[in-house]
GROMACS .gro file of C-alpha atoms in nm:
model
  158
    1MET     CA    1   0.006   0.003  -0.006
    2LYS     CA    2   0.276   0.239   0.080
    3ARG     CA    3   0.438   0.162  -0.244
    4THR     CA    4   0.154   0.261  -0.441
    5GLY     CA    5   0.120   0.598  -0.248
    6VAL     CA    6   0.502   0.665  -0.344
    7MET     CA    7   0.442   0.589  -0.693
    8PHE     CA    8   0.135   0.803  -0.738
    9THR     CA    9   0.317   1.089  -0.555
   10LEU     CA   10   0.609   1.058  -0.806
   11MET     CA   11   0.378   1.040  -1.099
   12LEU     CA   12   0.183   1.334  -1.004
   13ALA     CA   13   0.497   1.514  -0.942
   14ALA     CA   14   0.636   1.430  -1.281
   15VAL     CA   15   0.306   1.548  -1.462
   16PHE     CA   16   0.335   1.872  -1.288
   17ALA     CA   17   0.705   1.914  -1.369
   18ILE     CA   18   0.631   1.824  -1.740
   19GLY     CA   19   0.340   2.060  -1.748
   20ALA     CA   20   0.550   2.379  -1.601
   21VAL     CA   21   0.849   2.334  -1.837
   22PRO     CA   22   0.693   2.465  -2.150
   23ALA     CA   23   0.534   2.776  -1.977
   24ALA     CA   24   0.865   2.868  -1.828
   25ALA     CA   25   1.049   2.824  -2.145
   26SER     CA   26   0.809   3.034  -2.347
   27ALA     CA   27   0.821   3.309  -2.080
   28ALA     CA   28   1.195   3.332  -2.109
   29GLU     CA   29   1.215   3.375  -2.494
   30PRO     CA   30   1.184   3.739  -2.585
   31VAL     CA   31   1.012   3.834  -2.911
   32ILE     CA   32   1.219   4.074  -3.109
   33VAL     CA   33   1.009   4.288  -3.355
   34PRO     CA   34   1.243   4.434  -3.629
   35GLU     CA   35   1.241   4.771  -3.747
   36PRO     CA   36   1.063   4.788  -4.098
   37ALA     CA   37   1.384   4.842  -4.309
   38ILE     CA   38   1.530   4.537  -4.143
   39ALA     CA   39   1.233   4.321  -4.192
   40GLU     CA   40   1.223   4.425  -4.551
   41MET     CA   41   1.577   4.337  -4.599
   42LEU     CA   42   1.550   4.008  -4.420
   43ALA     CA   43   1.286   3.925  -4.639
   44GLU     CA   44   1.458   4.010  -4.973
   45VAL     CA   45   1.820   3.869  -4.905
   46PRO     CA   46   1.822   3.516  -4.782
   47GLY     CA   47   2.047   3.400  -4.481
   48GLY     CA   48   1.999   3.697  -4.267
   49VAL     CA   49   1.996   3.673  -3.888
   50LEU     CA   50   1.822   3.930  -3.659
   51ILE     CA   51   2.036   4.026  -3.372
   52ASP     CA   52   1.798   4.306  -3.248
   53SER     CA   53   1.526   4.527  -3.362
   54ASN     CA   54   1.783   4.741  -3.533
   55HIS     CA   55   2.062   4.511  -3.650
   56ALA     CA   56   2.065   4.216  -3.861
   57VAL     CA   57   2.344   4.032  -4.028
   58TRP     CA   58   2.415   3.784  -4.307
   59PRO     CA   59   2.729   3.588  -4.228
   60GLU     CA   60   2.770   3.441  -4.573
   61LEU     CA   61   2.778   3.772  -4.750
   62ASP     CA   62   2.983   3.949  -4.456
   63MET     CA   63   2.700   4.223  -4.479
   64GLU     CA   64   2.537   4.402  -4.162
   65MET     CA   65   2.243   4.618  -4.171
   66THR     CA   66   2.186   4.875  -3.885
   67VAL     CA   67   1.893   5.118  -3.846
   68PRO     CA   68   2.049   5.368  -3.607
   69VAL     CA   69   1.876   5.456  -3.277
   70ALA     CA   70   1.805   5.814  -3.250
   71SER     CA   71   2.001   5.857  -2.901
   72GLY     CA   72   2.269   5.595  -3.016
   73VAL     CA   73   2.635   5.736  -2.995
   74SER     CA   74   2.926   5.523  -3.063
   75ALA     CA   75   3.269   5.549  -3.157
   76ARG     CA   76   3.329   5.525  -3.544
   77ALA     CA   77   3.608   5.567  -3.786
   78VAL     CA   78   3.402   5.755  -4.073
   79ALA     CA   79   3.055   5.902  -3.990
   80GLY     CA   80   2.842   5.591  -3.878
   81CYS     CA   81   3.101   5.325  -4.038
   82ALA     CA   82   3.310   5.102  -3.819
   83THR     CA   83   3.686   5.084  -3.851
   84GLY     CA   84   3.789   4.851  -4.136
   85LYS     CA   85   3.435   4.844  -4.308
   86ILE     CA   86   3.295   4.991  -4.625
   87CYS     CA   87   2.933   5.124  -4.554
   88ALA     CA   88   2.641   5.234  -4.800
   89PHE     CA   89   2.399   5.476  -4.658
   90ASN     CA   90   2.042   5.537  -4.760
   91ALA     CA   91   2.081   5.920  -4.695
   92ALA     CA   92   2.351   6.177  -4.804
   93PHE     CA   93   2.632   6.276  -4.574
   94ALA     CA   94   2.683   5.917  -4.431
   95ASP     CA   95   2.355   5.908  -4.248
   96GLY     CA   96   2.057   5.699  -4.209
   97ASN     CA   97   2.031   5.333  -4.227
   98PHE     CA   98   2.329   5.159  -4.361
   99LEU     CA   99   2.467   4.819  -4.482
  100SER     CA  100   2.851   4.758  -4.381
  101PHE     CA  101   3.091   4.511  -4.564
  102GLY     CA  102   3.382   4.373  -4.372
  103THR     CA  103   3.559   4.204  -4.677
  104CYS     CA  104   3.717   4.363  -4.963
  105GLY     CA  105   3.555   4.266  -5.304
  106ILE     CA  106   3.234   4.344  -5.492
  107HIS     CA  107   2.916   4.355  -5.287
  108SER     CA  108   2.576   4.347  -5.441
  109ILE     CA  109   2.325   4.611  -5.309
  110PRO     CA  110   1.958   4.474  -5.264
  111SER     CA  111   1.727   4.634  -5.493
  112SER     CA  112   1.510   4.756  -5.178
  113PHE     CA  113   1.811   4.961  -5.053
  114THR     CA  114   1.881   5.286  -5.213
  115VAL     CA  115   2.232   5.430  -5.148
  116LYS     CA  116   2.275   5.808  -5.108
  117SER     CA  117   2.633   5.794  -4.979
  118VAL     CA  118   2.916   5.563  -4.923
  119ALA     CA  119   3.183   5.564  -4.665
  120ASN     CA  120   3.520   5.397  -4.671
  121ALA     CA  121   3.656   5.330  -4.304
  122ARG     CA  122   3.943   5.122  -4.419
  123SER     CA  123   4.297   5.212  -4.363
  124SER     CA  124   4.397   5.201  -4.721
  125GLY     CA  125   4.252   5.148  -5.074
  126THR     CA  126   3.947   5.279  -5.261
  127ALA     CA  127   3.581   5.184  -5.239
  128GLN     CA  128   3.386   5.240  -5.588
  129ALA     CA  129   3.021   5.297  -5.576
  130ARG     CA  130   2.902   5.138  -5.915
  131ASN     CA  131   2.622   5.064  -6.132
  132GLY     CA  132   2.694   4.751  -6.293
  133ALA     CA  133   3.062   4.785  -6.405
  134THR     CA  134   3.020   5.186  -6.434
  135VAL     CA  135   3.213   5.363  -6.168
  136LEU     CA  136   2.987   5.644  -6.025
  137LYS     CA  137   3.194   5.759  -5.755
  138SER     CA  138   3.543   5.661  -5.598
  139ILE     CA  139   3.582   5.693  -5.210
  140SER     CA  140   3.927   5.722  -5.066
  141ALA     CA  141   4.005   5.537  -4.753
  142GLY     CA  142   3.900   5.739  -4.431
  143THR     CA  143   3.626   5.944  -4.627
  144TYR     CA  144   3.272   5.928  -4.741
  145GLN     CA  145   3.105   6.069  -5.052
  146ASN     CA  146   2.770   6.135  -5.149
  147THR     CA  147   2.651   5.941  -5.460
  148THR     CA  148   2.421   6.008  -5.752
  149GLY     CA  149   2.244   5.744  -5.978
  150THR     CA  150   2.149   5.405  -5.890
  151VAL     CA  151   2.423   5.196  -5.706
  152THR     CA  152   2.393   4.834  -5.769
  153ASN     CA  153   2.728   4.735  -5.617
  154ILE     CA  154   3.021   4.842  -5.421
  155ARG     CA  155   3.358   4.742  -5.521
  156CYS     CA  156   3.659   4.754  -5.278
  157ILE     CA  157   4.006   4.797  -5.437
  158LEU     CA  158   4.325   4.732  -5.193
   0.00000   0.00000   0.00000
């Protein structure tokens, strides 16, 4: 009789423990709502990973997208572009949302992103804002330039 009571108590405890785990797990997982520009880029370019509501990365492309927070101030090499990166901004004067690239090569710009300025925060070399193979603007290391025309890719030259 005692053995049956112990088994019943253990079984009841197991049922309560199993039932409590999903509730605790779901409460611990925060829901991240991305900025609309981030959500649009994630939908257009496969392989993106949402980091927080203002930041996503595409590891295979070595590309990042950042939607600046109004009060966010951080140390950057050229405007909002981190040291060693090349950045494409959707506003003139290296402002607004931006894509950043950490490797030197030819980087395609997604069609939903309109480039208005490019920053070259590398220590050497040149970045070219291009439409296809046509160079629209050359940007020296440590500077940024406003762009005109439709920028479809950015080429980094060492």
